């Protein structure tokens, strides 16, 4: 499907980069690093910069979902008209306050593009599946583990009970015991965490639905999932994801997902939130 949202071209290239063949990846890297120049470059110039053939450039664009290089050039020119690319985190600040402030500005500049790969239909499906499931299990490992715990707590507080087993073996056992009316919500920024993939495979083999929350559209996790919710920082690379591991886009997505599910559940969510607030109020100190 051809990217249509502002910022979606670059987001698509970054998301699919790890899944490309080595020669295609070299071309895609040039497209990313010189995105501001692409409108002025011929396919042969891109090929020369990547150390590839012109045919490889065209094939890479097609692997990324475009009809060819010319369409990609036009769409990049279109995106350039919307806004300037956000500056990378760090900038020129050297003091603590300046670095923190630049980080906030960087995130703010990227907010609009975080949802460039988020599919509205997939969102609707996710809310319906979560609302109707007999049982909901949330899986997240490594740096996604805290988010998985938060998701399960947030879902439970709106009347949609959810479990988030901590132990990786326990997650797999629980997933194998799921049925066709159950759902696994798997959170993995990279979409490649081996433990989470084992849990997703177990859930799928048991007949349960699998919802993926990740930063990369073409990853092992999305290949296993029935529903994929993809949100990412606009300048995030695969290396950044597994080293810096920002979970901000996924955290914001969860906030929106819980809000949408609250609306879908109606009175059930209202009653559950009232009970949750009662419990919280009883544990607040003067």
Tab-separated table of C-alpha atoms in Angstrom:
chain	number	residue	atom	x	y	z
A	1	UNK	CA	0.000	0.000	0.000
A	2	UNK	CA	1.421	3.374	-1.019
A	3	UNK	CA	2.268	5.689	1.921
A	4	UNK	CA	-0.187	8.582	2.100
A	5	UNK	CA	0.456	10.296	5.455
A	6	UNK	CA	3.080	13.027	5.952
A	7	UNK	CA	6.308	11.404	7.136
A	8	UNK	CA	5.181	7.917	6.194
A	9	UNK	CA	7.749	7.493	3.406
A	10	UNK	CA	10.755	7.810	5.721
A	11	UNK	CA	8.979	5.846	8.462
A	12	UNK	CA	8.264	3.041	5.994
A	13	UNK	CA	11.875	2.862	4.817
A	14	UNK	CA	13.214	2.776	8.378
A	15	UNK	CA	10.690	0.174	9.453
A	16	UNK	CA	11.397	-2.193	6.570
A	17	UNK	CA	15.173	-1.663	6.433
A	18	UNK	CA	16.115	-4.706	8.576
A	19	UNK	CA	14.097	-7.051	6.325
A	20	UNK	CA	15.753	-6.026	3.035
A	21	UNK	CA	18.460	-7.941	1.190
A	22	UNK	CA	22.009	-6.572	1.754
A	23	UNK	CA	22.197	-4.766	-1.603
A	24	UNK	CA	18.690	-3.339	-1.126
A	25	UNK	CA	19.613	-2.271	2.391
A	26	UNK	CA	22.561	-0.302	1.009
A	27	UNK	CA	20.207	1.544	-1.342
A	28	UNK	CA	17.662	2.172	1.417
A	29	UNK	CA	20.409	3.583	3.634
A	30	UNK	CA	21.284	6.113	0.925
A	31	UNK	CA	17.598	7.010	0.604
A	32	UNK	CA	17.469	7.701	4.329
A	33	UNK	CA	20.780	9.513	4.700
A	34	UNK	CA	20.176	11.717	1.654
A	35	UNK	CA	16.388	11.995	1.800
A	36	UNK	CA	16.574	15.769	1.454
A	37	UNK	CA	18.511	15.424	-1.804
A	38	UNK	CA	16.623	12.538	-3.409
A	39	UNK	CA	14.281	14.791	-5.377
A	40	UNK	CA	17.361	16.152	-7.186
A	41	UNK	CA	19.113	12.805	-7.703
A	42	UNK	CA	18.614	10.356	-10.532
A	43	UNK	CA	18.241	6.641	-9.846
A	44	UNK	CA	21.731	6.138	-11.303
A	45	UNK	CA	23.212	8.643	-8.846
A	46	UNK	CA	21.553	6.787	-5.974
A	47	UNK	CA	22.882	3.518	-7.377
A	48	UNK	CA	26.421	4.924	-7.558
A	49	UNK	CA	26.195	6.198	-3.968
A	50	UNK	CA	25.034	2.775	-2.777
A	51	UNK	CA	27.505	0.793	-4.858
A	52	UNK	CA	24.612	-0.951	-6.594
A	53	UNK	CA	22.959	-1.084	-9.990
A	54	UNK	CA	20.119	1.117	-11.193
A	55	UNK	CA	17.916	-1.996	-11.351
A	56	UNK	CA	18.620	-2.615	-7.667
A	57	UNK	CA	17.455	0.906	-6.840
A	58	UNK	CA	14.145	0.291	-8.615
A	59	UNK	CA	13.782	-3.151	-7.029
A	60	UNK	CA	14.474	-1.672	-3.571
A	61	UNK	CA	11.767	0.944	-4.036
A	62	UNK	CA	9.335	-1.794	-5.060
A	63	UNK	CA	10.319	-3.918	-2.031
A	64	UNK	CA	9.474	-0.895	0.107
A	65	UNK	CA	5.990	-0.723	-1.380
A	66	UNK	CA	6.458	1.959	-4.063
A	67	UNK	CA	5.862	1.516	-7.781
A	68	UNK	CA	9.426	2.629	-8.428
A	69	UNK	CA	12.029	5.294	-7.803
A	70	UNK	CA	10.078	8.108	-9.429
A	71	UNK	CA	7.110	7.654	-7.111
A	72	UNK	CA	9.379	7.638	-4.070
A	73	UNK	CA	11.025	10.900	-5.228
A	74	UNK	CA	7.659	12.602	-5.634
A	75	UNK	CA	6.407	11.473	-2.228
A	76	UNK	CA	9.598	12.603	-0.500
A	77	UNK	CA	9.196	16.020	-2.143
A	78	UNK	CA	5.615	16.108	-0.890
A	79	UNK	CA	6.688	15.300	2.660
A	80	UNK	CA	9.381	17.978	2.553
A	81	UNK	CA	6.654	20.542	2.008
A	82	UNK	CA	4.976	19.674	5.311
A	83	UNK	CA	7.847	20.218	7.702
A	84	UNK	CA	11.583	20.147	8.214
A	85	UNK	CA	13.051	16.900	9.528
A	86	UNK	CA	13.439	16.936	13.329
A	87	UNK	CA	16.950	17.310	14.711
A	88	UNK	CA	18.488	14.278	16.390
A	89	UNK	CA	18.556	13.972	20.159
A	90	UNK	CA	21.575	15.634	21.731
A	91	UNK	CA	21.902	18.635	19.471
A	92	UNK	CA	24.521	21.107	20.654
A	93	UNK	CA	23.664	21.259	24.346
A	94	UNK	CA	26.317	20.126	26.817
A	95	UNK	CA	24.677	20.963	30.140
A	96	UNK	CA	22.157	18.684	31.823
A	97	UNK	CA	19.191	21.050	31.580
A	98	UNK	CA	19.924	21.783	27.932
A	99	UNK	CA	20.176	18.091	26.998
A	100	UNK	CA	16.899	17.328	28.788
A	101	UNK	CA	15.154	20.273	27.113
A	102	UNK	CA	16.437	19.214	23.686
A	103	UNK	CA	15.134	15.691	24.294
A	104	UNK	CA	11.663	17.086	24.988
A	105	UNK	CA	11.831	19.226	21.845
A	106	UNK	CA	12.989	16.245	19.798
A	107	UNK	CA	10.072	14.128	20.972
A	108	UNK	CA	7.610	16.977	20.406
A	109	UNK	CA	8.884	17.466	16.852
A	110	UNK	CA	8.379	13.783	16.110
A	111	UNK	CA	4.909	13.314	17.638
A	112	UNK	CA	3.036	13.840	14.375
A	113	UNK	CA	5.165	11.303	12.532
A	114	UNK	CA	5.032	8.625	15.254
A	115	UNK	CA	1.696	7.400	13.891
A	116	UNK	CA	2.762	7.416	10.227
A	117	UNK	CA	2.649	3.596	10.142
A	118	UNK	CA	-0.362	3.143	12.424
A	119	UNK	CA	-3.268	1.611	10.518
A	120	UNK	CA	-6.741	2.806	11.552
A	121	UNK	CA	-8.370	-0.506	10.605
A	122	UNK	CA	-5.882	-2.459	12.712
A	123	UNK	CA	-6.617	-0.157	15.646
A	124	UNK	CA	-10.354	-0.785	15.363
A	125	UNK	CA	-9.752	-4.530	15.200
A	126	UNK	CA	-7.487	-4.431	18.260
A	127	UNK	CA	-10.095	-2.637	20.370
A	128	UNK	CA	-12.847	-5.053	19.327
A	129	UNK	CA	-10.700	-8.134	19.954
A	130	UNK	CA	-9.584	-6.878	23.381
A	131	UNK	CA	-13.140	-5.960	24.358
A	132	UNK	CA	-14.606	-9.338	23.378
A	133	UNK	CA	-11.805	-11.711	24.457
A	134	UNK	CA	-12.474	-14.228	27.192
A	135	UNK	CA	-8.912	-13.874	28.461
A	136	UNK	CA	-6.146	-11.331	27.786
A	137	UNK	CA	-2.457	-12.055	28.301
A	138	UNK	CA	0.195	-9.349	27.875
A	139	UNK	CA	3.762	-10.341	27.037
A	140	UNK	CA	6.833	-8.096	27.060
A	141	UNK	CA	10.447	-8.950	27.777
A	142	UNK	CA	13.690	-7.055	28.194
A	143	UNK	CA	13.047	-3.318	28.124
A	144	UNK	CA	9.436	-3.924	27.052
A	145	UNK	CA	8.642	-5.809	30.271
A	146	UNK	CA	7.682	-2.702	32.314
A	147	UNK	CA	5.321	-1.580	29.563
A	148	UNK	CA	3.644	-4.997	29.509
A	149	UNK	CA	3.014	-4.753	33.251
A	150	UNK	CA	1.627	-1.253	32.840
A	151	UNK	CA	-0.680	-2.372	30.027
A	152	UNK	CA	-2.138	-5.218	32.079
A	153	UNK	CA	-2.724	-2.934	35.071
A	154	UNK	CA	-4.347	-0.257	32.913
A	155	UNK	CA	-6.623	-2.768	31.189
A	156	UNK	CA	-7.653	-4.331	34.496
A	157	UNK	CA	-8.495	-0.891	35.923
A	158	UNK	CA	-11.111	-0.295	33.202
A	159	UNK	CA	-12.850	-3.637	33.646
A	160	UNK	CA	-10.874	-5.590	31.061
A	161	UNK	CA	-8.935	-8.034	33.283
A	162	UNK	CA	-5.494	-8.846	31.894
A	163	UNK	CA	-2.485	-10.849	33.043
A	164	UNK	CA	1.218	-10.150	32.475
A	165	UNK	CA	3.330	-13.095	33.675
A	166	UNK	CA	6.899	-12.014	34.455
A	167	UNK	CA	8.730	-15.299	33.987
A	168	UNK	CA	9.472	-16.096	30.316
A	169	UNK	CA	8.724	-19.798	30.779
A	170	UNK	CA	5.533	-18.896	32.622
A	171	UNK	CA	4.530	-16.701	29.676
A	172	UNK	CA	4.968	-19.596	27.261
A	173	UNK	CA	3.019	-22.000	29.472
A	174	UNK	CA	0.182	-19.481	29.848
A	175	UNK	CA	0.144	-18.864	26.087
A	176	UNK	CA	-0.136	-22.591	25.362
A	177	UNK	CA	-3.208	-22.763	27.585
A	178	UNK	CA	-5.066	-20.049	25.666
A	179	UNK	CA	-8.011	-20.814	23.399
A	180	UNK	CA	-9.623	-19.377	20.291
A	181	UNK	CA	-11.596	-16.819	22.318
A	182	UNK	CA	-8.462	-15.455	24.013
A	183	UNK	CA	-5.895	-12.860	22.946
A	184	UNK	CA	-2.192	-12.232	23.460
A	185	UNK	CA	-1.010	-8.612	23.384
A	186	UNK	CA	2.716	-8.836	22.604
A	187	UNK	CA	4.885	-5.742	23.138
A	188	UNK	CA	8.331	-5.634	21.520
A	189	UNK	CA	9.966	-2.490	20.194
A	190	UNK	CA	12.285	-4.394	17.858
A	191	UNK	CA	9.719	-7.064	17.038
A	192	UNK	CA	12.596	-9.547	17.331
A	193	UNK	CA	12.800	-10.466	21.016
A	194	UNK	CA	13.237	-14.245	21.008
A	195	UNK	CA	11.322	-14.825	24.254
A	196	UNK	CA	8.336	-12.775	23.093
A	197	UNK	CA	8.377	-14.539	19.728
A	198	UNK	CA	8.159	-17.920	21.481
A	199	UNK	CA	5.165	-16.686	23.468
A	200	UNK	CA	3.478	-15.345	20.320
A	201	UNK	CA	4.090	-18.635	18.497
A	202	UNK	CA	2.634	-20.609	21.417
A	203	UNK	CA	-0.464	-18.398	21.508
A	204	UNK	CA	-0.985	-18.633	17.763
A	205	UNK	CA	-0.579	-22.433	17.823
A	206	UNK	CA	-3.182	-22.563	20.617
A	207	UNK	CA	-5.656	-20.737	18.387
A	208	UNK	CA	-5.582	-17.385	20.208
A	209	UNK	CA	-5.457	-14.019	18.454
A	210	UNK	CA	-2.129	-12.174	18.597
A	211	UNK	CA	-1.868	-8.370	18.688
A	212	UNK	CA	1.624	-6.939	18.138
A	213	UNK	CA	2.753	-3.556	19.469
A	214	UNK	CA	6.100	-2.730	17.857
A	215	UNK	CA	8.240	-0.164	16.050
A	216	UNK	CA	8.905	-2.127	12.854
A	217	UNK	CA	6.268	-3.051	10.293
A	218	UNK	CA	8.145	-5.989	8.804
A	219	UNK	CA	9.544	-8.005	11.696
A	220	UNK	CA	9.274	-11.579	13.020
A	221	UNK	CA	6.571	-10.467	15.462
A	222	UNK	CA	4.332	-8.835	12.850
A	223	UNK	CA	4.660	-11.981	10.735
A	224	UNK	CA	3.155	-13.960	13.629
A	225	UNK	CA	0.492	-11.411	14.576
A	226	UNK	CA	-3.127	-11.203	13.459
A	227	UNK	CA	-3.142	-7.469	14.199
A	228	UNK	CA	-0.100	-5.169	14.093
A	229	UNK	CA	0.061	-1.750	15.753
A	230	UNK	CA	3.235	-0.020	14.560
A	231	UNK	CA	4.400	3.264	16.074
A	232	UNK	CA	7.951	4.590	16.046
A	233	UNK	CA	10.182	7.603	16.488
A	234	UNK	CA	10.591	9.215	13.033
A	235	UNK	CA	14.409	8.934	13.021
A	236	UNK	CA	14.697	5.562	14.758
A	237	UNK	CA	17.018	2.933	13.267
A	238	UNK	CA	17.007	-0.758	14.141
A	239	UNK	CA	20.307	-0.265	15.998
A	240	UNK	CA	18.801	2.638	17.953
A	241	UNK	CA	15.796	0.509	18.872
A	242	UNK	CA	17.857	-2.283	20.402
A	243	UNK	CA	20.380	0.041	22.116
A	244	UNK	CA	18.489	3.239	23.051
A	245	UNK	CA	15.154	1.433	23.173
A	246	UNK	CA	12.787	4.393	23.488
A	247	UNK	CA	9.330	3.132	24.381
A	248	UNK	CA	7.668	6.539	24.153
A	249	UNK	CA	5.693	5.804	20.972
A	250	UNK	CA	4.446	2.476	22.348
A	251	UNK	CA	3.613	4.098	25.706
A	252	UNK	CA	1.556	6.816	24.029
A	253	UNK	CA	-0.130	4.195	21.838
A	254	UNK	CA	-1.152	2.247	24.941
A	255	UNK	CA	-2.644	5.422	26.436
A	256	UNK	CA	-4.752	5.891	23.307
A	257	UNK	CA	-5.674	2.221	23.119
A	258	UNK	CA	-6.871	2.204	26.728
A	259	UNK	CA	-8.883	5.386	26.104
A	260	UNK	CA	-10.523	3.862	23.027
A	261	UNK	CA	-11.243	0.615	24.868
A	262	UNK	CA	-12.734	2.591	27.786
A	263	UNK	CA	-15.136	4.213	25.340
A	264	UNK	CA	-15.953	0.824	23.796
A	265	UNK	CA	-16.674	-0.816	27.177
A	266	UNK	CA	-18.940	2.019	28.298
A	267	UNK	CA	-20.615	1.494	31.692
A	268	UNK	CA	-18.381	-1.486	32.471
A	269	UNK	CA	-15.305	0.755	32.293
A	270	UNK	CA	-17.000	3.550	34.260
A	271	UNK	CA	-17.848	1.197	37.141
A	272	UNK	CA	-14.387	-0.367	37.101
A	273	UNK	CA	-12.652	3.018	37.171
A	274	UNK	CA	-14.827	4.107	40.106
A	275	UNK	CA	-13.832	1.007	42.065
A	276	UNK	CA	-10.177	1.530	41.156
A	277	UNK	CA	-10.310	5.126	42.394
A	278	UNK	CA	-11.893	3.944	45.657
A	279	UNK	CA	-8.989	1.570	46.194
A	280	UNK	CA	-6.453	4.297	45.379
A	281	UNK	CA	-8.094	6.805	47.727
A	282	UNK	CA	-7.932	4.342	50.597
A	283	UNK	CA	-4.174	4.081	50.176
A	284	UNK	CA	-3.283	7.765	50.004
A	285	UNK	CA	-1.494	9.168	53.067
A	286	UNK	CA	-2.203	12.619	54.506
